[in-house]
Short mmCIF file of C-alpha atoms and ligand atoms in Angstrom, two decimals:
data_model
loop_
_atom_site.label_atom_id
_atom_site.label_comp_id
_atom_site.label_asym_id
_atom_site.label_seq_id
_atom_site.Cartn_x
_atom_site.Cartn_y
_atom_site.Cartn_z
CA MET A 194 30.91 17.41 74.57
CA SER A 195 30.69 13.88 73.31
CA PHE A 196 28.95 10.96 74.97
CA ASP A 197 27.33 7.67 74.07
CA PHE A 198 23.58 7.45 73.50
CA LYS A 199 21.09 5.64 71.30
CA VAL A 200 17.76 7.16 70.27
CA ALA A 201 15.60 6.90 67.15
CA ASP A 202 16.26 10.25 65.48
CA LEU A 203 18.10 13.26 66.88
CA SER A 204 16.48 15.55 64.30
CA LEU A 205 13.25 15.29 66.36
CA ALA A 206 14.94 17.31 69.11
CA GLU A 207 13.37 20.66 68.19
CA PHE A 208 9.85 19.21 68.39
CA GLY A 209 10.80 17.62 71.69
CA ARG A 210 12.25 20.86 73.03
CA ASN A 211 9.08 22.77 72.15
CA GLU A 212 6.95 20.22 73.99
CA ILE A 213 9.33 20.24 76.96
CA ARG A 214 8.96 24.04 77.11
CA LEU A 215 5.17 23.71 77.25
CA ALA A 216 5.41 20.92 79.81
CA GLU A 217 7.61 23.01 82.12
CA HIS A 218 4.72 25.45 82.53
CA GLU A 219 2.47 22.54 83.55
CA MET A 220 5.01 21.11 86.01
CA PRO A 221 5.16 23.74 88.76
CA GLY A 222 6.43 21.33 91.41
CA LEU A 223 9.51 20.37 89.41
CA MET A 224 10.25 23.98 88.44
CA ALA A 225 9.92 25.01 92.11
CA THR A 226 12.52 22.42 93.13
CA ARG A 227 14.88 23.92 90.53
CA ARG A 228 14.40 27.35 92.13
CA GLU A 229 14.71 26.01 95.69
CA PHE A 230 17.75 23.77 95.22
CA GLY A 231 19.44 25.09 92.08
CA ALA A 232 21.97 27.21 94.00
CA THR A 233 22.93 24.61 96.62
CA GLN A 234 23.30 21.70 94.15
CA PRO A 235 22.29 18.91 96.57
CA LEU A 236 22.74 16.26 93.86
CA LYS A 237 26.33 17.25 92.99
CA GLY A 238 28.25 13.98 92.80
CA ALA A 239 25.10 11.93 92.24
CA LYS A 240 25.30 9.58 89.27
CA ILE A 241 21.68 8.71 88.69
CA MET A 242 20.67 5.84 86.42
CA GLY A 243 17.01 6.36 85.53
CA SER A 244 14.69 3.66 84.16
CA LEU A 245 11.37 5.37 83.59
CA HIS A 246 9.22 5.96 80.45
CA MET A 247 11.25 8.40 78.29
CA THR A 248 8.48 10.93 77.73
CA VAL A 249 8.33 14.72 77.53
CA GLN A 250 7.46 14.86 81.24
CA THR A 251 10.42 12.63 82.08
CA ALA A 252 12.68 14.99 80.12
CA VAL A 253 11.61 17.76 82.52
CA LEU A 254 12.45 15.43 85.44
CA ILE A 255 15.85 14.61 83.93
CA GLU A 256 16.70 18.27 83.40
CA THR A 257 15.61 19.04 86.96
CA LEU A 258 18.00 16.38 88.33
CA VAL A 259 20.77 17.87 86.18
CA ALA A 260 19.91 21.40 87.37
CA LEU A 261 20.41 20.13 90.94
CA GLY A 262 23.90 18.87 90.12
CA ALA A 263 23.35 15.24 89.09
CA GLU A 264 24.94 13.30 86.24
CA VAL A 265 22.25 11.20 84.59
CA ARG A 266 21.95 8.22 82.23
CA TRP A 267 18.46 7.15 81.16
CA VAL A 268 16.33 4.36 79.66
CA SER A 269 12.63 3.72 79.27
CA CYS A 270 11.07 1.07 81.50
CA ASN A 271 8.83 -0.19 78.70
CA ILE A 272 9.58 -1.13 75.09
CA PHE A 273 6.74 1.00 73.67
CA SER A 274 6.62 4.05 75.96
CA THR A 275 9.44 6.22 74.63
CA GLN A 276 8.45 9.43 72.87
CA ASP A 277 11.22 9.66 70.32
CA HIS A 278 11.14 13.46 70.17
CA ALA A 279 11.49 13.67 73.95
CA ALA A 280 14.42 11.24 73.89
CA ALA A 281 16.11 13.28 71.15
CA ALA A 282 15.60 16.56 73.03
CA ALA A 283 16.98 15.06 76.26
CA VAL A 284 20.14 14.02 74.41
CA VAL A 285 20.57 17.37 72.64
CA GLY A 286 19.83 19.24 75.87
CA PRO A 287 18.54 22.80 76.27
CA ASN A 288 21.85 24.33 75.11
CA GLY A 289 23.08 21.80 72.56
CA THR A 290 22.44 21.24 68.87
CA VAL A 291 21.85 18.12 66.85
CA ASP A 292 25.49 18.31 65.73
CA ASP A 293 26.75 19.04 69.22
CA PRO A 294 24.52 17.30 71.77
CA GLN A 295 25.00 18.61 75.30
CA GLY A 296 22.25 16.86 77.19
CA VAL A 297 22.29 13.42 78.79
CA PRO A 298 22.98 9.89 77.52
CA VAL A 299 19.60 8.32 76.73
CA PHE A 300 19.19 4.78 75.43
CA ALA A 301 15.56 4.49 74.39
CA TRP A 302 13.31 4.39 71.35
CA LYS A 303 9.70 3.44 70.72
CA GLY A 304 9.40 -0.20 69.71
CA GLU A 305 12.49 -1.82 71.21
CA THR A 306 12.85 -5.59 71.13
CA LEU A 307 13.28 -7.29 74.51
CA GLU A 308 16.98 -7.81 73.73
CA GLU A 309 17.35 -4.09 72.92
CA TYR A 310 15.42 -3.10 76.04
CA TRP A 311 17.75 -4.98 78.37
CA TRP A 312 20.81 -3.87 76.38
CA CYS A 313 19.68 -0.26 76.94
CA THR A 314 19.26 -0.92 80.66
CA GLU A 315 22.80 -2.27 80.88
CA GLN A 316 24.18 0.72 78.92
CA ALA A 317 22.57 3.19 81.29
CA LEU A 318 23.99 1.28 84.26
CA THR A 319 27.48 1.37 82.76
CA TRP A 320 29.12 4.71 83.43
CA PRO A 321 32.07 5.70 81.24
CA GLY A 322 35.30 4.61 82.90
CA GLY A 323 33.69 1.37 83.99
CA GLU A 324 31.98 2.82 87.03
CA GLY A 325 28.34 2.32 87.77
CA PRO A 326 25.79 4.76 89.11
CA ASN A 327 25.54 5.65 92.79
CA MET A 328 21.77 6.21 92.63
CA ILE A 329 18.94 4.49 90.75
CA LEU A 330 15.58 6.02 89.88
CA ASP A 331 13.36 3.12 88.88
CA ASP A 332 9.85 2.51 87.58
CA GLY A 333 8.73 -1.09 87.93
CA GLY A 334 12.06 -2.26 89.29
CA ASP A 335 13.80 -3.59 86.18
CA ALA A 336 17.08 -1.69 86.76
CA THR A 337 17.04 -2.74 90.41
CA LEU A 338 16.33 -6.32 89.38
CA LEU A 339 19.21 -6.46 86.89
CA VAL A 340 21.72 -5.19 89.46
CA HIS A 341 20.44 -7.55 92.16
CA LYS A 342 20.28 -10.62 89.88
CA GLY A 343 23.75 -9.92 88.49
CA ALA A 344 25.24 -9.51 91.97
CA GLU A 345 23.41 -12.62 93.26
CA TYR A 346 24.83 -14.80 90.47
CA GLU A 347 28.31 -13.31 90.96
CA LYS A 348 28.28 -13.92 94.71
CA ALA A 349 27.12 -17.50 94.16
CA GLY A 350 29.87 -17.95 91.54
CA ALA A 351 27.19 -19.32 89.22
CA VAL A 352 26.90 -18.74 85.49
CA PRO A 353 23.35 -17.69 84.52
CA ASP A 354 21.69 -20.41 82.47
CA PRO A 355 18.99 -19.03 80.12
CA SER A 356 17.39 -22.47 79.80
CA THR A 357 16.28 -22.20 83.46
CA ALA A 358 14.25 -19.03 82.78
CA ASP A 359 10.51 -19.15 83.45
CA SER A 360 9.65 -16.52 80.82
CA GLU A 361 10.90 -15.26 77.48
CA GLU A 362 11.89 -11.97 79.11
CA PHE A 363 13.88 -13.59 81.92
CA GLU A 364 15.67 -15.71 79.34
CA VAL A 365 16.85 -12.45 77.74
CA VAL A 366 18.02 -11.15 81.14
CA LEU A 367 19.99 -14.34 81.83
CA LYS A 368 21.61 -14.23 78.38
CA LEU A 369 22.68 -10.62 78.98
CA LEU A 370 24.07 -11.44 82.41
CA GLY A 371 25.93 -14.44 80.99
CA ALA A 372 27.59 -12.24 78.36
CA SER A 373 28.48 -9.52 80.85
CA PHE A 374 30.01 -12.10 83.23
CA ALA A 375 32.34 -13.22 80.48
CA ALA A 376 33.35 -9.61 79.72
CA ASP A 377 33.58 -8.11 83.21
CA ALA A 378 33.39 -10.48 86.20
CA GLY A 379 32.34 -8.62 89.34
CA LYS A 380 30.60 -5.79 87.47
CA TRP A 381 27.20 -6.19 89.14
CA THR A 382 28.53 -6.64 92.67
CA ALA A 383 30.55 -3.44 92.21
CA ILE A 384 27.41 -1.57 91.07
CA ALA A 385 25.32 -2.98 93.93
CA ASP A 386 28.02 -1.92 96.41
CA ARG A 387 28.30 1.60 94.99
CA VAL A 388 24.56 2.39 94.80
CA LYS A 389 23.43 4.43 97.81
CA GLY A 390 19.77 3.85 97.11
CA VAL A 391 16.86 3.59 94.71
CA THR A 392 13.68 5.63 94.48
CA GLU A 393 10.85 3.57 93.01
CA GLU A 394 7.95 5.05 91.07
CA THR A 395 5.23 2.42 90.82
CA THR A 396 3.10 -0.09 92.74
CA THR A 397 4.62 -3.11 90.99
CA GLY A 398 8.23 -2.01 91.62
CA VAL A 399 7.46 -1.21 95.24
CA HIS A 400 5.94 -4.67 95.65
CA ARG A 401 9.19 -6.21 94.39
CA LEU A 402 11.24 -4.07 96.82
CA TYR A 403 9.24 -5.12 99.88
CA GLU A 404 9.59 -8.77 98.81
CA MET A 405 13.36 -8.44 98.40
CA HIS A 406 13.63 -6.75 101.78
CA ARG A 407 11.49 -9.46 103.41
CA ASP A 408 13.73 -12.14 101.91
CA GLY A 409 16.90 -10.37 103.08
CA LYS A 410 17.97 -9.76 99.48
CA LEU A 411 17.72 -5.96 99.20
CA ALA A 412 21.23 -4.58 98.64
CA PHE A 413 20.56 -0.88 99.31
CA PRO A 414 17.88 1.38 100.81
CA ALA A 415 14.81 2.31 98.78
CA ILE A 416 12.27 5.08 98.92
CA ASN A 417 8.80 4.02 97.89
CA VAL A 418 7.71 7.09 95.93
CA ASN A 419 4.50 5.38 94.78
CA ASP A 420 2.97 5.53 98.25
CA SER A 421 3.42 9.24 98.68
CA VAL A 422 -0.21 10.32 98.67
CA THR A 423 0.60 12.93 96.04
CA LYS A 424 1.79 10.09 93.78
CA SER A 425 -0.53 7.09 93.97
CA LYS A 426 -3.72 8.99 94.77
CA PHE A 427 -3.03 11.39 91.88
CA ASP A 428 -0.94 9.85 89.08
CA ASN A 429 -2.39 6.34 89.38
CA LYS A 430 -5.96 7.65 89.57
CA TYR A 431 -6.27 11.02 87.84
CA GLY A 432 -3.42 10.30 85.43
CA ILE A 433 -5.04 7.11 84.18
CA ARG A 434 -8.42 8.84 84.06
CA HIS A 435 -6.86 10.95 81.31
CA SER A 436 -4.48 8.59 79.56
CA LEU A 437 -6.59 5.40 79.42
CA PRO A 438 -9.40 6.79 77.24
CA ASP A 439 -6.76 8.71 75.27
CA GLY A 440 -5.00 5.42 74.47
CA ILE A 441 -8.20 3.57 73.55
CA MET A 442 -9.34 6.41 71.29
CA ARG A 443 -6.02 6.89 69.50
CA ALA A 444 -5.78 3.15 68.98
CA THR A 445 -9.29 2.37 67.80
CA ASP A 446 -11.49 5.47 67.39
CA VAL A 447 -14.29 3.30 68.73
CA LEU A 448 -17.07 5.20 70.51
CA ILE A 449 -16.85 4.30 74.18
CA GLY A 450 -20.33 5.64 74.99
CA GLY A 451 -22.94 2.91 75.33
CA LYS A 452 -20.39 0.10 75.34
CA VAL A 453 -19.88 -2.35 78.20
CA ALA A 454 -16.41 -1.85 79.67
CA VAL A 455 -14.93 -4.35 82.12
CA VAL A 456 -12.23 -3.04 84.46
CA CYS A 457 -10.24 -5.72 86.29
CA GLY A 458 -9.03 -4.36 89.64
CA TYR A 459 -10.42 -1.42 91.60
CA GLY A 460 -7.27 -0.04 93.23
CA ASP A 461 -6.03 3.44 92.40
CA VAL A 462 -5.53 2.73 88.69
CA GLY A 463 -8.81 0.79 88.48
CA LYS A 464 -10.72 3.66 90.11
CA GLY A 465 -9.37 6.15 87.59
CA SER A 466 -10.07 3.74 84.72
CA ALA A 467 -13.65 3.02 85.76
CA GLU A 468 -14.41 6.71 86.28
CA ALA A 469 -12.96 7.65 82.89
CA LEU A 470 -14.91 4.99 81.00
CA ARG A 471 -18.13 5.91 82.81
CA GLY A 472 -17.38 9.54 81.95
CA GLN A 473 -17.41 8.55 78.29
CA GLY A 474 -20.82 6.91 78.74
CA ALA A 475 -19.76 3.28 79.00
CA ARG A 476 -21.57 0.87 81.31
CA VAL A 477 -18.70 -0.20 83.53
CA ILE A 478 -18.35 -3.56 85.27
CA VAL A 479 -15.57 -4.09 87.82
CA THR A 480 -13.86 -7.31 88.92
CA GLU A 481 -12.04 -7.50 92.29
CA ILE A 482 -10.61 -10.07 94.68
CA ASP A 483 -10.50 -7.74 97.70
CA PRO A 484 -13.86 -7.34 99.47
CA ILE A 485 -13.04 -3.77 100.51
CA ASN A 486 -12.30 -2.64 96.96
CA ALA A 487 -15.26 -4.63 95.64
CA LEU A 488 -17.54 -2.87 98.12
CA GLN A 489 -16.05 0.50 97.15
CA ALA A 490 -16.79 -0.22 93.50
CA ALA A 491 -20.36 -1.19 94.34
CA MET A 492 -20.83 1.98 96.46
CA ASP A 493 -19.45 4.01 93.57
CA GLY A 494 -22.25 2.60 91.47
CA PHE A 495 -20.46 -0.07 89.46
CA GLN A 496 -21.65 -3.62 88.91
CA VAL A 497 -19.09 -6.02 90.39
CA ALA A 498 -18.90 -9.37 88.65
CA VAL A 499 -16.50 -12.20 87.95
CA LEU A 500 -14.84 -12.09 84.57
CA ASP A 501 -16.23 -15.43 83.39
CA ASP A 502 -19.78 -14.18 83.82
CA VAL A 503 -19.31 -11.08 81.68
CA ILE A 504 -16.76 -12.34 79.18
CA ASP A 505 -19.32 -12.48 76.36
CA THR A 506 -21.00 -9.14 77.19
CA GLY A 507 -17.99 -6.82 77.47
CA ASP A 508 -16.92 -4.66 74.54
CA ILE A 509 -13.78 -3.29 76.22
CA PHE A 510 -11.63 -5.14 78.77
CA ILE A 511 -8.97 -3.29 80.78
CA THR A 512 -6.63 -4.89 83.35
CA THR A 513 -5.30 -2.72 86.19
CA THR A 514 -4.31 -5.26 88.83
CA GLY A 515 -0.51 -5.55 88.90
CA ASN A 516 -1.24 -9.28 89.09
CA PHE A 517 -0.76 -11.90 86.36
CA ASN A 518 -2.96 -14.12 84.19
CA ILE A 519 -6.03 -11.93 84.67
CA ILE A 520 -7.28 -12.34 81.10
CA THR A 521 -6.41 -15.80 79.77
CA ALA A 522 -6.29 -17.01 76.18
CA ASP A 523 -9.50 -18.93 76.86
CA HIS A 524 -11.19 -15.72 78.04
CA MET A 525 -10.12 -13.93 74.87
CA SER A 526 -11.41 -16.72 72.67
CA ARG A 527 -14.86 -16.29 74.24
CA MET A 528 -15.11 -12.50 73.80
CA LYS A 529 -17.45 -10.72 71.37
CA HIS A 530 -16.32 -10.03 67.83
CA GLN A 531 -13.93 -7.04 67.84
CA ALA A 532 -13.85 -6.70 71.62
CA ILE A 533 -10.99 -4.43 72.69
CA VAL A 534 -8.45 -5.79 75.18
CA GLY A 535 -5.84 -3.67 76.92
CA ASN A 536 -3.70 -3.47 80.02
CA VAL A 537 -2.62 -0.52 82.16
CA GLY A 538 -1.00 -2.53 84.96
CA HIS A 539 2.79 -2.43 84.84
CA PHE A 540 3.72 -5.74 83.18
CA ASP A 541 2.31 -7.48 80.11
CA ASN A 542 1.60 -10.75 81.91
CA GLU A 543 -1.83 -9.48 83.09
CA ILE A 544 -3.03 -10.68 79.68
CA ASP A 545 -1.83 -14.10 78.54
CA MET A 546 -0.35 -12.98 75.23
CA ALA A 547 1.90 -16.03 74.97
CA GLY A 548 -1.13 -18.32 75.39
CA LEU A 549 -3.11 -16.32 72.81
CA ALA A 550 -0.35 -16.68 70.23
CA LYS A 551 -0.34 -20.45 70.73
CA LEU A 552 -4.08 -21.05 70.14
CA PRO A 553 -4.63 -23.37 67.16
CA GLY A 554 -5.52 -21.44 63.99
CA ILE A 555 -4.95 -17.99 65.53
CA VAL A 556 -3.91 -15.24 63.05
CA LYS A 557 -2.46 -11.85 64.07
CA THR A 558 -2.88 -8.82 61.79
CA GLU A 559 -1.18 -5.50 62.47
CA ILE A 560 -3.73 -2.71 61.94
CA LYS A 561 -1.05 -0.16 62.86
CA PRO A 562 1.85 -0.22 65.32
CA GLN A 563 0.63 -1.26 68.79
CA VAL A 564 -2.84 -2.22 67.48
CA HIS A 565 -3.33 -5.87 66.50
CA GLU A 566 -6.37 -7.81 65.41
CA TRP A 567 -6.30 -11.46 66.46
CA ARG A 568 -8.53 -13.79 64.41
CA PHE A 569 -9.63 -17.02 66.09
CA ALA A 570 -10.16 -20.27 64.22
CA ASP A 571 -13.96 -19.65 64.17
CA GLY A 572 -13.42 -16.34 62.31
CA HIS A 573 -14.23 -13.84 65.06
CA THR A 574 -11.59 -11.34 66.13
CA ILE A 575 -10.46 -9.18 69.05
CA LEU A 576 -8.26 -6.08 69.12
CA VAL A 577 -5.30 -6.16 71.52
CA LEU A 578 -3.61 -2.85 72.30
CA SER A 579 0.16 -2.47 72.78
CA GLU A 580 0.63 -6.24 72.72
CA GLY A 581 -0.72 -6.37 76.27
CA ARG A 582 1.73 -3.75 77.61
CA LEU A 583 0.79 -0.40 79.16
CA LEU A 584 -1.63 0.94 76.56
CA ASN A 585 -1.81 4.46 77.94
CA LEU A 586 1.89 4.83 77.11
CA GLY A 587 2.02 2.55 74.07
CA ASN A 588 -1.04 3.92 72.27
CA ALA A 589 -1.03 7.43 73.73
CA THR A 590 1.52 9.61 75.50
CA GLY A 591 0.98 8.55 79.11
CA HIS A 592 -0.18 10.81 81.89
CA PRO A 593 -0.21 14.56 81.32
CA SER A 594 2.41 16.91 82.71
CA PHE A 595 0.53 18.38 85.64
CA VAL A 596 -0.11 15.07 87.36
CA MET A 597 3.42 13.85 86.59
CA SER A 598 4.77 17.00 88.22
CA ASN A 599 3.36 15.67 91.49
CA SER A 600 4.94 12.24 91.02
CA PHE A 601 8.28 13.58 89.85
CA THR A 602 8.57 16.22 92.56
CA ASN A 603 8.36 13.29 95.00
CA GLN A 604 11.07 11.56 92.97
CA VAL A 605 13.41 14.57 93.15
CA ILE A 606 12.86 15.01 96.90
CA ALA A 607 13.41 11.26 97.42
CA GLN A 608 16.66 11.35 95.42
CA ILE A 609 17.90 14.29 97.52
CA GLU A 610 16.91 12.51 100.75
CA LEU A 611 18.70 9.26 99.93
CA PHE A 612 21.76 10.90 98.38
CA THR A 613 22.37 13.53 101.05
CA LYS A 614 21.20 11.62 104.14
CA THR A 615 22.39 8.14 103.24
CA GLY A 616 23.38 7.36 106.85
CA GLU A 617 19.82 7.95 108.05
CA TYR A 618 18.46 5.21 105.80
CA PRO A 619 19.77 1.73 106.66
CA THR A 620 18.83 -0.85 104.02
CA GLY A 621 15.04 -1.01 103.97
CA VAL A 622 12.05 0.49 102.16
CA TYR A 623 10.81 3.93 103.26
CA VAL A 624 8.11 6.43 102.33
CA LEU A 625 8.73 10.15 102.40
CA PRO A 626 7.63 12.01 105.53
CA LYS A 627 4.09 13.38 105.29
CA ILE A 628 5.27 16.97 105.59
CA LEU A 629 7.10 16.54 102.26
CA ASP A 630 4.02 14.95 100.70
CA GLU A 631 2.03 17.99 101.79
CA LYS A 632 4.76 20.22 100.37
CA VAL A 633 4.41 18.56 96.96
CA ALA A 634 0.67 19.21 97.00
CA ARG A 635 1.22 22.80 98.14
CA LEU A 636 3.49 23.46 95.17
CA HIS A 637 0.62 22.61 92.80
CA LEU A 638 -2.16 24.68 94.35
CA ASP A 639 -1.45 28.11 92.88
CA ALA A 640 -1.50 26.86 89.31
CA LEU A 641 -5.09 25.68 89.82
CA GLY A 642 -6.20 28.81 91.67
CA VAL A 643 -6.72 26.86 94.88
CA ARG A 644 -7.01 29.02 97.99
CA LEU A 645 -6.13 27.04 101.06
CA THR A 646 -7.70 27.79 104.42
CA GLU A 647 -5.14 28.39 107.17
CA LEU A 648 -5.67 26.87 110.58
CA THR A 649 -5.76 29.30 113.47
CA LYS A 650 -3.38 28.47 116.35
CA GLU A 651 -6.38 27.57 118.46
CA GLN A 652 -7.84 25.26 115.80
CA ALA A 653 -4.46 23.59 115.31
CA ALA A 654 -4.17 22.99 119.05
CA TYR A 655 -7.75 21.68 119.15
CA ILE A 656 -7.08 18.98 116.54
CA GLY A 657 -3.55 18.39 117.81
CA VAL A 658 -1.46 19.43 114.79
CA ASP A 659 1.04 22.15 113.95
CA VAL A 660 -0.24 25.15 112.00
CA ALA A 661 2.37 24.32 109.32
CA GLY A 662 1.48 20.62 109.18
CA PRO A 663 1.62 17.69 108.91
CA TYR A 664 -2.15 17.66 109.20
CA LYS A 665 -2.89 13.96 109.29
CA PRO A 666 -1.48 10.94 111.14
CA ASP A 667 0.48 8.44 109.02
CA HIS A 668 -2.40 5.96 109.05
CA TYR A 669 -4.84 8.43 107.46
CA ARG A 670 -6.04 7.10 104.09
CA TYR A 671 -7.31 10.11 102.09
P1 NAI B 962 -3.54 -1.31 93.72
O1 NAI B 962 -2.90 -2.34 94.55
O2 NAI B 962 -4.11 -0.08 94.34
O3 NAI B 962 -4.74 -1.96 92.85
C1 NAI B 962 -4.71 -3.21 92.25
C2 NAI B 962 -6.07 -3.87 92.55
O4 NAI B 962 -6.19 -5.08 91.80
C3 NAI B 962 -6.22 -4.24 94.03
O5 NAI B 962 -7.38 -3.65 94.57
C4 NAI B 962 -6.32 -5.77 94.00
O6 NAI B 962 -7.16 -6.26 95.01
C5 NAI B 962 -6.87 -6.02 92.61
N1 NAI B 962 -6.59 -7.36 92.09
C6 NAI B 962 -5.51 -8.17 92.30
N2 NAI B 962 -5.65 -9.34 91.68
C7 NAI B 962 -6.86 -9.31 91.06
C8 NAI B 962 -7.58 -10.23 90.25
N3 NAI B 962 -7.11 -11.44 89.98
N4 NAI B 962 -8.79 -9.84 89.75
C9 NAI B 962 -9.30 -8.62 90.05
N5 NAI B 962 -8.66 -7.70 90.82
C10 NAI B 962 -7.46 -8.04 91.32
O7 NAI B 962 -2.47 -0.91 92.61
P2 NAI B 962 -2.51 0.38 91.65
O8 NAI B 962 -1.72 1.47 92.25
O9 NAI B 962 -3.91 0.59 91.20
O10 NAI B 962 -1.61 -0.16 90.44
C11 NAI B 962 -2.05 -1.22 89.62
C12 NAI B 962 -1.01 -1.49 88.53
O11 NAI B 962 -0.91 -0.35 87.68
C13 NAI B 962 0.40 -1.73 89.06
O12 NAI B 962 1.02 -2.70 88.22
C14 NAI B 962 1.08 -0.38 88.86
O13 NAI B 962 2.47 -0.49 88.81
C15 NAI B 962 0.45 0.08 87.57
N6 NAI B 962 0.43 1.51 87.30
C16 NAI B 962 0.26 1.85 85.98
C17 NAI B 962 0.20 3.17 85.61
C18 NAI B 962 0.06 3.52 84.17
O14 NAI B 962 0.41 4.64 83.78
N7 NAI B 962 -0.46 2.66 83.35
C19 NAI B 962 0.32 4.25 86.59
C20 NAI B 962 0.43 3.79 87.95
C21 NAI B 962 0.47 2.47 88.29
#
């Protein structure tokens, strides 16, 4: 078999395959979907373009989609998050060799430039024979954005003008679209028309989808995987509880105990972050704009402050908001010597890296990849992790397999739903039915030795549910 792909080093495939094998044991939900749906092949005919961190766990997701009949092309949704051994193993596949890869086309390596990142995204959206995918599996919405932007410009008959871009990254997107217009007019409209739907992994991508739908711009239906309870209340919280301190430690080896850590945002990711840092013995301060979350943080025992008031006391600053301009260049210039600054919200604009780079007299020193010391004109320095991008993936290996099994089982179920029941989902944004959410949780109980109590018929009738579930109304918050 021969196919196009671009990864760092195929010879890492054996290492990747060994880690995938270990991960499979920790991903019972995904392996159960292979057993349940392997024979019926519900994804036969699906051409899934995936844009999601190319990690070991994602390789297990990819091979599950393939086991269910799908054809897959893949990219990372972040320039630093690829694990090169996982990418190599996904290309080689379980039955291939380095000389005869039999897996899937992956376009991803750790440390892409922005130009390379968007080039990879376009490659994965370009099926051999000129066709595009008929399904997208997205994380953060970049693949969805490229297809929508391309189709919008085509429909308007306008040539994208990079000089109108409001960010360096969007300038790259507009350049790429301009080049693809010249080569293949109508490409993006054709992809948008062919795609049956997208399943979106994260809070930030979901936010974009609801906005597009509100503005009448959404071109195909979407399933919001993030808001399955077994995704956001697990991956966002318990996943970050593991991978945030992992990233800080691998990057800096600084003792977290006794330090003052400031966590911006107390949503699901913020809750996991604050708990993890407290678990390491840090004194944690939270910032919030939402009175409900602020009150939750206070009730959980955290000081809640505004960033300006604690900017010179914090030793570690972590953004988790999904919002932008949370830590400004001015904030950074007022931090303690060697304060650590990192972001675990989806995009890098939570920390004003562009503003930092423009400060007069600022000097950047690479300590090691994804760890930079920035020296201010007065001589004091701060450490910025992963250039302001997701540090838990840039400095560590992201969330561990078990929690990602929950997220990715939702992804597989959502792909099957949209692909096989397309007619039931007019263009809009949906969450999976609660019974499927409960099923995902159920698939992970045995591995942890959880023994679930069964309702009696009488008890079920008393609380007004079915013995087999769902057990809660849709508005229940967990
Ligand atoms: P969320 O909506 O539950 O929490 C965000 C919180 O930030 C909200 O409570 C909001 O009120 C608060 N916030 C907004 N602006 C603020 C400001 N200026 N100052 C202080 N607080 C502010 O969202 P969730 O699920 O916690 O996700 C947060 C981000 O993390 C998103 O970008 C999401 O895509 C990303 N994410 C990252 C993961 C990772 O592996 N690093 C995993 C899952 C999600």
